[in-house]
Amino acid sequence: MTMLLAVLSPFVLAFLAPALNRVLGDLTPWVLASLPALLFVFFAMMIGPIAEGEIMFATVSWVPSLGVDLAFMVDGLSVTFALLILGIGACVVLYAGGYLHGHPAIGRFFLSLLLFMGAMLGVVLADNLITLFIFWELTSFSSFLLIGFNHESQKSRDAAIQALVITGLGGLAMLGGLILMGRATGTWSISEILAAGDILRDHELYLPIFILVLCGAFTKSAQFPFHFWLPGAMQAPTPVSAYLHSATMVKAGVYLLARLNPALGGTDLWMMTLSIFGGITMLVGSIVSLMKTDMKLVLAGSTIMALGALVMLIGIGTDYALIAMGTFLVAHSLYKGALFMVAGSVDHEAGTREVPILGGLRKLMPITFAAAAIACLSMAGLPPFFGFIGKELIYEAVLGAEWLAALLVVLAVASSVMIFAVGGIVAVRPFFGPEHPDTPKHAHEAPLLMLVGPVLLAALSLVFGLLASPDGANLVDIYLLTPLATAIAGQPMETNLHLWHGFNLPLALTGVTIALGVLTYRTWDRTRAFWQALDPFIFAGCQKWFYEKPLAGLFAFADWLFRNIQSGNLRFYFMAIFGATMLGLAATIGVRMTPADFAFDMPDARFYEWMLCILIVVGALGAAQARNHLTAIITLGIMGYSIALLFVAFGAPDLAMTQFLVETLTVILVALVLIHLPQRVFSPRGISRARDLVLSGLFGAMMTLVMLAALRVDQDLFISEYYAANSVPKAYGTNIVNVILVDFRSVDTFGEIIVLAIAGIGVIAMLKYRARRDEDDDGTPAPPPDGEPATPPPDADADPPEGSAAAETTHPEDPRDPATDAARGEEDQADPSDAPTGEGDDATARVADAKGEDAVAESPDEQDEAEDGATAENTDAEMTADAEDPTGGTADNAPQDEPKATAKAEEAPATDDATGEEEKPS
Amino acid sequence: MEPLLAVVAGILFAIAAYLLTRRSIVKMVIGLVVLGNAANLTLFTMGGLTRGASAIIPYPETAPVGDYANPLPQALVLTAIVIGFGMLAFALVLAYRSWQELDTLDPDGMRVAEPIATEEDK
C-alpha cells in the first residue's frame, strides 16, 4: 500500500502544482522538489534489503477479470532507475524553478513534469505487462506536453507531434508484443515471465514478440533508424531535455530490454540485432553530436550515442557487458543530466547556446563551469571519474564479445573518441579563451536554484568514481552494481569495480581514445563541414524516409479517401449505399445459397390481386417518369391507394385505413409543396442514366431474390401467437394489432409519436425561420433597383409564393458559396445581385414560375413579365440537358428569350464566365 | 401470392433507387415515397399473407378463431407508414426551403456545407 501511495503521489501533486504555484510563489520549486526527495529516501531505504537479495512486491487488484493488477516490484534494476528518476527529478524541479522563473505557464510546466515523474516511476516499478504499458504511454504523453510546452512555436509543435508519433507507434507495437508474451506464458506478471524465459525462447511466437518489443524499445530509446526524434525533442525547455531526453524517459527502452533480458535474451537473434543496432546508433549519435553547434543538440547526439552503447551492451550479454551496462547507465545519467543543466544555464545567462559564439564564461560563471568540467571529464572517460570506469568496462565488454568483437571494438573506440571531443565542445570551448564579442548577453553566475542540480550531479560523478576505487567489494559494488547486474542477468552476479585495472588492452585503448579525441576537438572547426556532409545519410535521410515521407503519404491517402468517400455528392452516397448493400447481399447469396432457394412458385393470385399489383407498378413507374408535378402526384396516389386495397384484401383493415389516410394527406401535402417548385427536372445524360438504370435494376432484383429466399424459411410465429393469445385476457382488446401498438408495445408507439413531433417541429422551424427573415428583409432600407415590387401585396402572409419573392430580395445579403452560384448558373442568366437592370424580369419570372397563372393578376406591370416567366419556363425545360454547362445553356437560351433577357445576359458576362469555370470540377 | 408481391416490391425498390439517384430533389422525394411503400410491402409480405381473415378476435371469444392474419408485421407496418409520412413532410419542406434559399433543386448544386475543393485549398 505504501508502494502504491509512493507511485501515485506524483500524480496527485502534479494536479495540485498549478494551485500551489499560485499560493507559494517563489517557494514552489522547493516544496515540489521535496516530494521526489522524500520518495528518494523511501526507495533508498530499500537498497539494504535488495543488496541482500530480497525483491519487494506490492499488488493492488485493479481489473481482476483481465488479470490486470497494479502490481509493483522493486529489485536492483527497478530501484536504480527509481532513484535516478527521483534524484534527478528533484534536481530538475529546482532547476526549472530558476530556469522558468516568472514564466506565466510555470504551473502547467510543473504539472506536466510531475505527471511524467509519476508515469516514469510506474514504468520502472511495474510488475504487470498491462500496467507497464499504461505508464509507458503516459510517459509518451507527458513528453508530448513537455516538448510542446512553447505551443505557440510551430517548431515545438512539430517536434512534439513527431516524438509522439514515433514513440506512440512504437508503444502500440510493444503492446502487441506484450500481449503475445502474456499469451505465450499464460501470465501478465513480469516477475513470473522472467522465470519462464526457457518457455518463451522456444515458443513459436518468440520472433513476433521479439520484433514487437524491440519496436517499442527502439523508438523510445531513439535507436537507429528512429534516432531523429531525439534532437527534435530539444525544442523542449532545457530542464525537460535534462530530465526526459537524457536521464530518464529515453532510457525506458533500455530499461525494457534490460528488464526482459532474462526472458527474451540469450538467443543469437537477440545478441546480433541488439549489438548491431546498438553499435550503429552509437556511431551515428556521436557523429550527430559533432555535426551540431547548439550545445543542446551536441548533447542530444551524445545521448543517442550513450543509448546505443547501452543497447549494444545488453546485446553482447556477457557478464562484463551487463556490469558495464549498469555502470555506464548510472554514470551517463549523472553527467548528462548535469551537462544539460549547464547548457541551459549558459543559454539562460549568455542568451545563446551556439558554441562558436561563446567563450570565456569560466570567470563569469565559475560554479557552473566547475560542474561542467567535472561532468565533462566523466563523459570523456578520464580517471578518477565514474565515467572512466564505465568506458573501461565498455572496452572490456566489446573485447570479450562473442560475436563481431573486432567491429564492435572499432565502433566503441570511434564513438568514445568523438564523445571525448564533445566533452571539449561543451565544457572547454564556451568557458575558456576570451569572451566572444557576438555573445548576446553579458553572463552572470546562474541563480542558486539552477546551481543545485548540476553541482550535485557532477559531484556524484566524482564521488561514485572515488567510492569505486578501492579494490575488492566496495560500496558501489555492494549496494548498486551487484543488485543491478543480478536483476539484468536474472541470476546472481558478483561485481568488482575499481579504477586501476593494471596495464591492459582497455587502458591502451583509452590512451588511443584520448589522443584521437584531443585531435578531433582541436580540428572541430575545420572538420565540422565534413560531419555535416553526412547529414543526409545518417540524420535528415532517416527523418525523411522513416517519418516525413510516410506521414506525407498518409495525409495524401487520407485526402484522397476523403475526397472520394466524402465527396458531398448526395447521389454518389445513394449509389454507394445501394451498391454496397447489393454486393454484400450478393456475396452472402453466392456463398450460402443455391438456385433452389429462389424457386419462384407461380402465385395463386386472384384476378383483382393481379390488377392491384399491376396498378402499384404502373403508379410507381408513372411517378418515376412524370414530366410534371401533377402527373407525379396522381400516379403516386394510384400506387398508394392500390397498396391500401391490397391491405384490405389480406386482412389488414387498420393498415388500409392508415394508408388511405396517409395517402390522402401525402397527396395534399405533395400537391401543396410541389406547386411552388419549378417543373424543371434535370434529364440525365446517356451514360449516367444507363448506369443508374442498371444499378437500380440490379438492386431491385436483389431485393426480390432476398425476399424469395426468405419466404422459403419456416416462420416462427411464437411472438404473434403470444400476442393473439394474450390480447383479450391481459389487455382486454379484441383488435390484436391495436393492442400491440397501444398496450404491449406502447413505449415504441410513444417513441413513434416523438419522432413525428420532432419532424413537425423541424417543419415549423424551417417555415418559421423564413418568416422571421422576411420581416428583417422588409425592415432593411435597401429597395432593389428597377421597380421590383419590394413591398409585398396585402395578402403576403397568407400567400406562400410570396416567400419565393421575398427570398429573392434576400440574395444580396446572403453570403453564399460561389459553388452554389455556379450550380445555379443555368437557372439565372444573371443573378439579381449581379445584374441590377435585369432583376425585375428575372425575379418576377420565378414568381410566375411558382405561382402559375394566379400571379399574373397581381399587378398590371407584372403581366407581360409573367409571360416572360412562361417563356423562361419552357426554355428552362429545354436547357436541362445542359445542366453541366451553364455557359452553353445561357448561350443556347438567349436567342429564344425576350430581347431584355438577352441584354441581361450580355450585361453580366462575367457572372456566367465565372460560373462556367466553377462548374467544371463537379 | 407472396412471390408475386416479392416481385412487385423488387420493382418498387428498383424505381426508388433510380429516383434517388436523379439530379432533382423533387424526384428524390418521390423516390422516398416509393421506397417507403416498397419497404412496407416487403414487411407485410414477409409476415405471411392470409386472404380475407383479419387479426380481430370475435366477441365473446378470448382467442382468435380459425385463420387470422399475422398481427406483428401489421403493427410494424402501421408504425412505418406513419413515420414515413412524418419523414415525407420533413423532406418536402426541406426541398421547398432549399429551393427558396439556394435557388436550385439540383443536389449537386447544394455545396454550401461541403464546398468543392478548389486548387487554392490544396
mmCIF file with all atom_site columns, C-alpha atoms in Angstrom, chain A residues 617-737:
data_model
loop_
_atom_site.group_PDB
_atom_site.id
_atom_site.type_symbol
_atom_site.label_atom_id
_atom_site.label_alt_id
_atom_site.label_comp_id
_atom_site.label_asym_id
_atom_site.label_entity_id
_atom_site.label_seq_id
_atom_site.pdbx_PDB_ins_code
_atom_site.Cartn_x
_atom_site.Cartn_y
_atom_site.Cartn_z
_atom_site.occupancy
_atom_site.B_iso_or_equiv
_atom_site.pdbx_formal_charge
_atom_site.auth_seq_id
_atom_site.auth_comp_id
_atom_site.auth_asym_id
_atom_site.auth_atom_id
_atom_site.pdbx_PDB_model_num
ATOM 1   C CA . VAL A 1 617 ? -46.205 -0.935  -60.517 1.00 0.00 ? 617 VAL A CA 1
ATOM 2   C CA . VAL A 1 618 ? -47.813 1.342   -63.061 1.00 0.00 ? 618 VAL A CA 1
ATOM 3   C CA . GLY A 1 619 ? -48.316 4.026   -60.443 1.00 0.00 ? 619 GLY A CA 1
ATOM 4   C CA . ALA A 1 620 ? -44.703 3.870   -59.351 1.00 0.00 ? 620 ALA A CA 1
ATOM 5   C CA . LEU A 1 621 ? -43.430 3.863   -62.922 1.00 0.00 ? 621 LEU A CA 1
ATOM 6   C CA . GLY A 1 622 ? -45.666 6.788   -63.715 1.00 0.00 ? 622 GLY A CA 1
ATOM 7   C CA . ALA A 1 623 ? -44.349 8.748   -60.772 1.00 0.00 ? 623 ALA A CA 1
ATOM 8   C CA . ALA A 1 624 ? -40.832 7.990   -61.885 1.00 0.00 ? 624 ALA A CA 1
ATOM 9   C CA . GLN A 1 625 ? -41.494 9.089   -65.439 1.00 0.00 ? 625 GLN A CA 1
ATOM 10  C CA . ALA A 1 626 ? -43.713 12.050  -64.663 1.00 0.00 ? 626 ALA A CA 1
ATOM 11  C CA . ARG A 1 627 ? -42.813 15.138  -66.689 1.00 0.00 ? 627 ARG A CA 1
ATOM 12  C CA . ASN A 1 628 ? -44.787 17.425  -64.451 1.00 0.00 ? 628 ASN A CA 1
ATOM 13  C CA . HIS A 1 629 ? -45.792 17.532  -60.844 1.00 0.00 ? 629 HIS A CA 1
ATOM 14  C CA . LEU A 1 630 ? -49.470 16.882  -61.400 1.00 0.00 ? 630 LEU A CA 1
ATOM 15  C CA . THR A 1 631 ? -48.769 13.570  -63.092 1.00 0.00 ? 631 THR A CA 1
ATOM 16  C CA . ALA A 1 632 ? -46.396 12.635  -60.318 1.00 0.00 ? 632 ALA A CA 1
ATOM 17  C CA . ILE A 1 633 ? -48.980 13.412  -57.652 1.00 0.00 ? 633 ILE A CA 1
ATOM 18  C CA . ILE A 1 634 ? -51.712 11.443  -59.391 1.00 0.00 ? 634 ILE A CA 1
ATOM 19  C CA . THR A 1 635 ? -49.568 8.411   -60.082 1.00 0.00 ? 635 THR A CA 1
ATOM 20  C CA . LEU A 1 636 ? -48.223 8.402   -56.541 1.00 0.00 ? 636 LEU A CA 1
ATOM 21  C CA . GLY A 1 637 ? -51.822 8.374   -55.385 1.00 0.00 ? 637 GLY A CA 1
ATOM 22  C CA . ILE A 1 638 ? -52.594 5.408   -57.609 1.00 0.00 ? 638 ILE A CA 1
ATOM 23  C CA . MET A 1 639 ? -49.729 3.466   -56.107 1.00 0.00 ? 639 MET A CA 1
ATOM 24  C CA . GLY A 1 640 ? -50.616 4.327   -52.529 1.00 0.00 ? 640 GLY A CA 1
ATOM 25  C CA . TYR A 1 641 ? -54.338 3.589   -52.806 1.00 0.00 ? 641 TYR A CA 1
ATOM 26  C CA . SER A 1 642 ? -53.650 0.308   -54.590 1.00 0.00 ? 642 SER A CA 1
ATOM 27  C CA . ILE A 1 643 ? -51.407 -0.748  -51.743 1.00 0.00 ? 643 ILE A CA 1
ATOM 28  C CA . ALA A 1 644 ? -54.179 0.206   -49.315 1.00 0.00 ? 644 ALA A CA 1
ATOM 29  C CA . LEU A 1 645 ? -56.607 -2.004  -51.234 1.00 0.00 ? 645 LEU A CA 1
ATOM 30  C CA . LEU A 1 646 ? -54.060 -4.808  -51.079 1.00 0.00 ? 646 LEU A CA 1
ATOM 31  C CA . PHE A 1 647 ? -54.045 -4.409  -47.296 1.00 0.00 ? 647 PHE A CA 1
ATOM 32  C CA . VAL A 1 648 ? -57.806 -4.729  -47.329 1.00 0.00 ? 648 VAL A CA 1
ATOM 33  C CA . ALA A 1 649 ? -57.624 -7.918  -49.349 1.00 0.00 ? 649 ALA A CA 1
ATOM 34  C CA . PHE A 1 650 ? -55.201 -9.549  -46.927 1.00 0.00 ? 650 PHE A CA 1
ATOM 35  C CA . GLY A 1 651 ? -56.891 -8.914  -43.630 1.00 0.00 ? 651 GLY A CA 1
ATOM 36  C CA . ALA A 1 652 ? -55.247 -5.711  -42.539 1.00 0.00 ? 652 ALA A CA 1
ATOM 37  C CA . PRO A 1 653 ? -58.047 -3.205  -42.077 1.00 0.00 ? 653 PRO A CA 1
ATOM 38  C CA . ASP A 1 654 ? -56.011 -0.999  -39.766 1.00 0.00 ? 654 ASP A CA 1
ATOM 39  C CA . LEU A 1 655 ? -53.207 -0.758  -42.264 1.00 0.00 ? 655 LEU A CA 1
ATOM 40  C CA . ALA A 1 656 ? -55.652 0.002   -45.023 1.00 0.00 ? 656 ALA A CA 1
ATOM 41  C CA . MET A 1 657 ? -57.279 2.790   -43.019 1.00 0.00 ? 657 MET A CA 1
ATOM 42  C CA . THR A 1 658 ? -53.954 4.315   -42.108 1.00 0.00 ? 658 THR A CA 1
ATOM 43  C CA . GLN A 1 659 ? -52.673 4.021   -45.624 1.00 0.00 ? 659 GLN A CA 1
ATOM 44  C CA . PHE A 1 660 ? -55.782 5.677   -47.051 1.00 0.00 ? 660 PHE A CA 1
ATOM 45  C CA . LEU A 1 661 ? -55.485 8.498   -44.598 1.00 0.00 ? 661 LEU A CA 1
ATOM 46  C CA . VAL A 1 662 ? -51.765 8.990   -45.024 1.00 0.00 ? 662 VAL A CA 1
ATOM 47  C CA . GLU A 1 663 ? -52.022 8.649   -48.776 1.00 0.00 ? 663 GLU A CA 1
ATOM 48  C CA . THR A 1 664 ? -54.649 11.346  -48.913 1.00 0.00 ? 664 THR A CA 1
ATOM 49  C CA . LEU A 1 665 ? -52.558 13.620  -46.718 1.00 0.00 ? 665 LEU A CA 1
ATOM 50  C CA . THR A 1 666 ? -49.492 12.829  -48.809 1.00 0.00 ? 666 THR A CA 1
ATOM 51  C CA . VAL A 1 667 ? -51.211 13.820  -51.999 1.00 0.00 ? 667 VAL A CA 1
ATOM 52  C CA . ILE A 1 668 ? -52.416 17.058  -50.431 1.00 0.00 ? 668 ILE A CA 1
ATOM 53  C CA . LEU A 1 669 ? -49.021 17.827  -48.949 1.00 0.00 ? 669 LEU A CA 1
ATOM 54  C CA . VAL A 1 670 ? -47.099 16.976  -52.065 1.00 0.00 ? 670 VAL A CA 1
ATOM 55  C CA . ALA A 1 671 ? -49.501 18.999  -54.138 1.00 0.00 ? 671 ALA A CA 1
ATOM 56  C CA . LEU A 1 672 ? -49.190 21.964  -51.779 1.00 0.00 ? 672 LEU A CA 1
ATOM 57  C CA . VAL A 1 673 ? -45.422 21.987  -51.918 1.00 0.00 ? 673 VAL A CA 1
ATOM 58  C CA . LEU A 1 674 ? -44.674 20.880  -55.440 1.00 0.00 ? 674 LEU A CA 1
ATOM 59  C CA . ILE A 1 675 ? -46.910 23.555  -56.859 1.00 0.00 ? 675 ILE A CA 1
ATOM 60  C CA . HIS A 1 676 ? -44.369 26.074  -55.601 1.00 0.00 ? 676 HIS A CA 1
ATOM 61  C CA . LEU A 1 677 ? -41.431 24.314  -57.119 1.00 0.00 ? 677 LEU A CA 1
ATOM 62  C CA . PRO A 1 678 ? -40.387 24.689  -60.728 1.00 0.00 ? 678 PRO A CA 1
ATOM 63  C CA . GLN A 1 679 ? -41.200 21.959  -63.173 1.00 0.00 ? 679 GLN A CA 1
ATOM 64  C CA . ARG A 1 680 ? -37.692 21.811  -64.471 1.00 0.00 ? 680 ARG A CA 1
ATOM 65  C CA . VAL A 1 681 ? -36.117 18.492  -63.976 1.00 0.00 ? 681 VAL A CA 1
ATOM 66  C CA . PHE A 1 682 ? -32.634 17.560  -64.955 1.00 0.00 ? 682 PHE A CA 1
ATOM 67  C CA . SER A 1 683 ? -32.715 14.975  -67.660 1.00 0.00 ? 683 SER A CA 1
ATOM 68  C CA . PRO A 1 684 ? -29.725 12.806  -67.013 1.00 0.00 ? 684 PRO A CA 1
ATOM 69  C CA . ARG A 1 685 ? -27.345 12.186  -69.855 1.00 0.00 ? 685 ARG A CA 1
ATOM 70  C CA . GLY A 1 686 ? -26.976 8.898   -71.599 1.00 0.00 ? 686 GLY A CA 1
ATOM 71  C CA . ILE A 1 687 ? -24.195 7.178   -69.716 1.00 0.00 ? 687 ILE A CA 1
ATOM 72  C CA . SER A 1 688 ? -25.102 8.175   -66.186 1.00 0.00 ? 688 SER A CA 1
ATOM 73  C CA . ARG A 1 689 ? -28.748 7.375   -66.816 1.00 0.00 ? 689 ARG A CA 1
ATOM 74  C CA . ALA A 1 690 ? -27.951 3.937   -68.204 1.00 0.00 ? 690 ALA A CA 1
ATOM 75  C CA . ARG A 1 691 ? -25.640 3.295   -65.270 1.00 0.00 ? 691 ARG A CA 1
ATOM 76  C CA . ASP A 1 692 ? -28.318 4.304   -62.768 1.00 0.00 ? 692 ASP A CA 1
ATOM 77  C CA . LEU A 1 693 ? -30.894 2.168   -64.547 1.00 0.00 ? 693 LEU A CA 1
ATOM 78  C CA . VAL A 1 694 ? -28.657 -0.882  -64.425 1.00 0.00 ? 694 VAL A CA 1
ATOM 79  C CA . LEU A 1 695 ? -27.694 -0.290  -60.821 1.00 0.00 ? 695 LEU A CA 1
ATOM 80  C CA . SER A 1 696 ? -31.263 0.212   -59.625 1.00 0.00 ? 696 SER A CA 1
ATOM 81  C CA . GLY A 1 697 ? -32.498 -2.699  -61.706 1.00 0.00 ? 697 GLY A CA 1
ATOM 82  C CA . LEU A 1 698 ? -29.924 -4.948  -60.097 1.00 0.00 ? 698 LEU A CA 1
ATOM 83  C CA . PHE A 1 699 ? -30.820 -3.577  -56.677 1.00 0.00 ? 699 PHE A CA 1
ATOM 84  C CA . GLY A 1 700 ? -34.497 -4.360  -57.196 1.00 0.00 ? 700 GLY A CA 1
ATOM 85  C CA . ALA A 1 701 ? -33.715 -7.825  -58.483 1.00 0.00 ? 701 ALA A CA 1
ATOM 86  C CA . MET A 1 702 ? -31.522 -8.460  -55.486 1.00 0.00 ? 702 MET A CA 1
ATOM 87  C CA . MET A 1 703 ? -34.290 -7.439  -53.098 1.00 0.00 ? 703 MET A CA 1
ATOM 88  C CA . THR A 1 704 ? -36.707 -9.801  -54.866 1.00 0.00 ? 704 THR A CA 1
ATOM 89  C CA . LEU A 1 705 ? -34.218 -12.630 -54.612 1.00 0.00 ? 705 LEU A CA 1
ATOM 90  C CA . VAL A 1 706 ? -33.705 -11.980 -50.932 1.00 0.00 ? 706 VAL A CA 1
ATOM 91  C CA . MET A 1 707 ? -37.449 -11.976 -50.335 1.00 0.00 ? 707 MET A CA 1
ATOM 92  C CA . LEU A 1 708 ? -37.904 -15.189 -52.299 1.00 0.00 ? 708 LEU A CA 1
ATOM 93  C CA . ALA A 1 709 ? -35.162 -16.853 -50.318 1.00 0.00 ? 709 ALA A CA 1
ATOM 94  C CA . ALA A 1 710 ? -36.609 -15.578 -47.056 1.00 0.00 ? 710 ALA A CA 1
ATOM 95  C CA . LEU A 1 711 ? -40.042 -16.924 -47.939 1.00 0.00 ? 711 LEU A CA 1
ATOM 96  C CA . ARG A 1 712 ? -38.535 -20.417 -48.044 1.00 0.00 ? 712 ARG A CA 1
ATOM 97  C CA . VAL A 1 713 ? -37.592 -20.232 -44.392 1.00 0.00 ? 713 VAL A CA 1
ATOM 98  C CA . ASP A 1 714 ? -40.105 -21.604 -41.915 1.00 0.00 ? 714 ASP A CA 1
ATOM 99  C CA . GLN A 1 715 ? -41.559 -18.830 -39.863 1.00 0.00 ? 715 GLN A CA 1
ATOM 100 C CA . ASP A 1 716 ? -41.530 -18.968 -36.129 1.00 0.00 ? 716 ASP A CA 1
ATOM 101 C CA . LEU A 1 717 ? -44.791 -17.369 -35.122 1.00 0.00 ? 717 LEU A CA 1
ATOM 102 C CA . PHE A 1 718 ? -44.451 -17.632 -31.375 1.00 0.00 ? 718 PHE A CA 1
ATOM 103 C CA . ILE A 1 719 ? -44.422 -13.865 -30.789 1.00 0.00 ? 719 ILE A CA 1
ATOM 104 C CA . SER A 1 720 ? -47.521 -13.359 -32.903 1.00 0.00 ? 720 SER A CA 1
ATOM 105 C CA . GLU A 1 721 ? -49.192 -16.285 -31.170 1.00 0.00 ? 721 GLU A CA 1
ATOM 106 C CA . TYR A 1 722 ? -48.314 -14.862 -27.795 1.00 0.00 ? 722 TYR A CA 1
ATOM 107 C CA . TYR A 1 723 ? -49.989 -11.584 -28.669 1.00 0.00 ? 723 TYR A CA 1
ATOM 108 C CA . ALA A 1 724 ? -53.023 -13.351 -30.108 1.00 0.00 ? 724 ALA A CA 1
ATOM 109 C CA . ALA A 1 725 ? -53.440 -15.490 -27.010 1.00 0.00 ? 725 ALA A CA 1
ATOM 110 C CA . ASN A 1 726 ? -52.965 -12.666 -24.514 1.00 0.00 ? 726 ASN A CA 1
ATOM 111 C CA . SER A 1 727 ? -54.700 -9.848  -26.271 1.00 0.00 ? 727 SER A CA 1
ATOM 112 C CA . VAL A 1 728 ? -58.063 -10.348 -24.589 1.00 0.00 ? 728 VAL A CA 1
ATOM 113 C CA . PRO A 1 729 ? -57.031 -11.901 -21.251 1.00 0.00 ? 729 PRO A CA 1
ATOM 114 C CA . LYS A 1 730 ? -54.320 -9.352  -20.483 1.00 0.00 ? 730 LYS A CA 1
ATOM 115 C CA . ALA A 1 731 ? -55.185 -6.227  -22.420 1.00 0.00 ? 731 ALA A CA 1
ATOM 116 C CA . TYR A 1 732 ? -58.946 -6.585  -22.840 1.00 0.00 ? 732 TYR A CA 1
ATOM 117 C CA . GLY A 1 733 ? -58.762 -5.712  -26.511 1.00 0.00 ? 733 GLY A CA 1
ATOM 118 C CA . THR A 1 734 ? -60.017 -7.714  -29.450 1.00 0.00 ? 734 THR A CA 1
ATOM 119 C CA . ASN A 1 735 ? -58.110 -5.950  -32.234 1.00 0.00 ? 735 ASN A CA 1
ATOM 120 C CA . ILE A 1 736 ? -54.724 -7.592  -31.829 1.00 0.00 ? 736 ILE A CA 1
ATOM 121 C CA . VAL A 1 737 ? -52.845 -5.053  -33.967 1.00 0.00 ? 737 VAL A CA 1
#
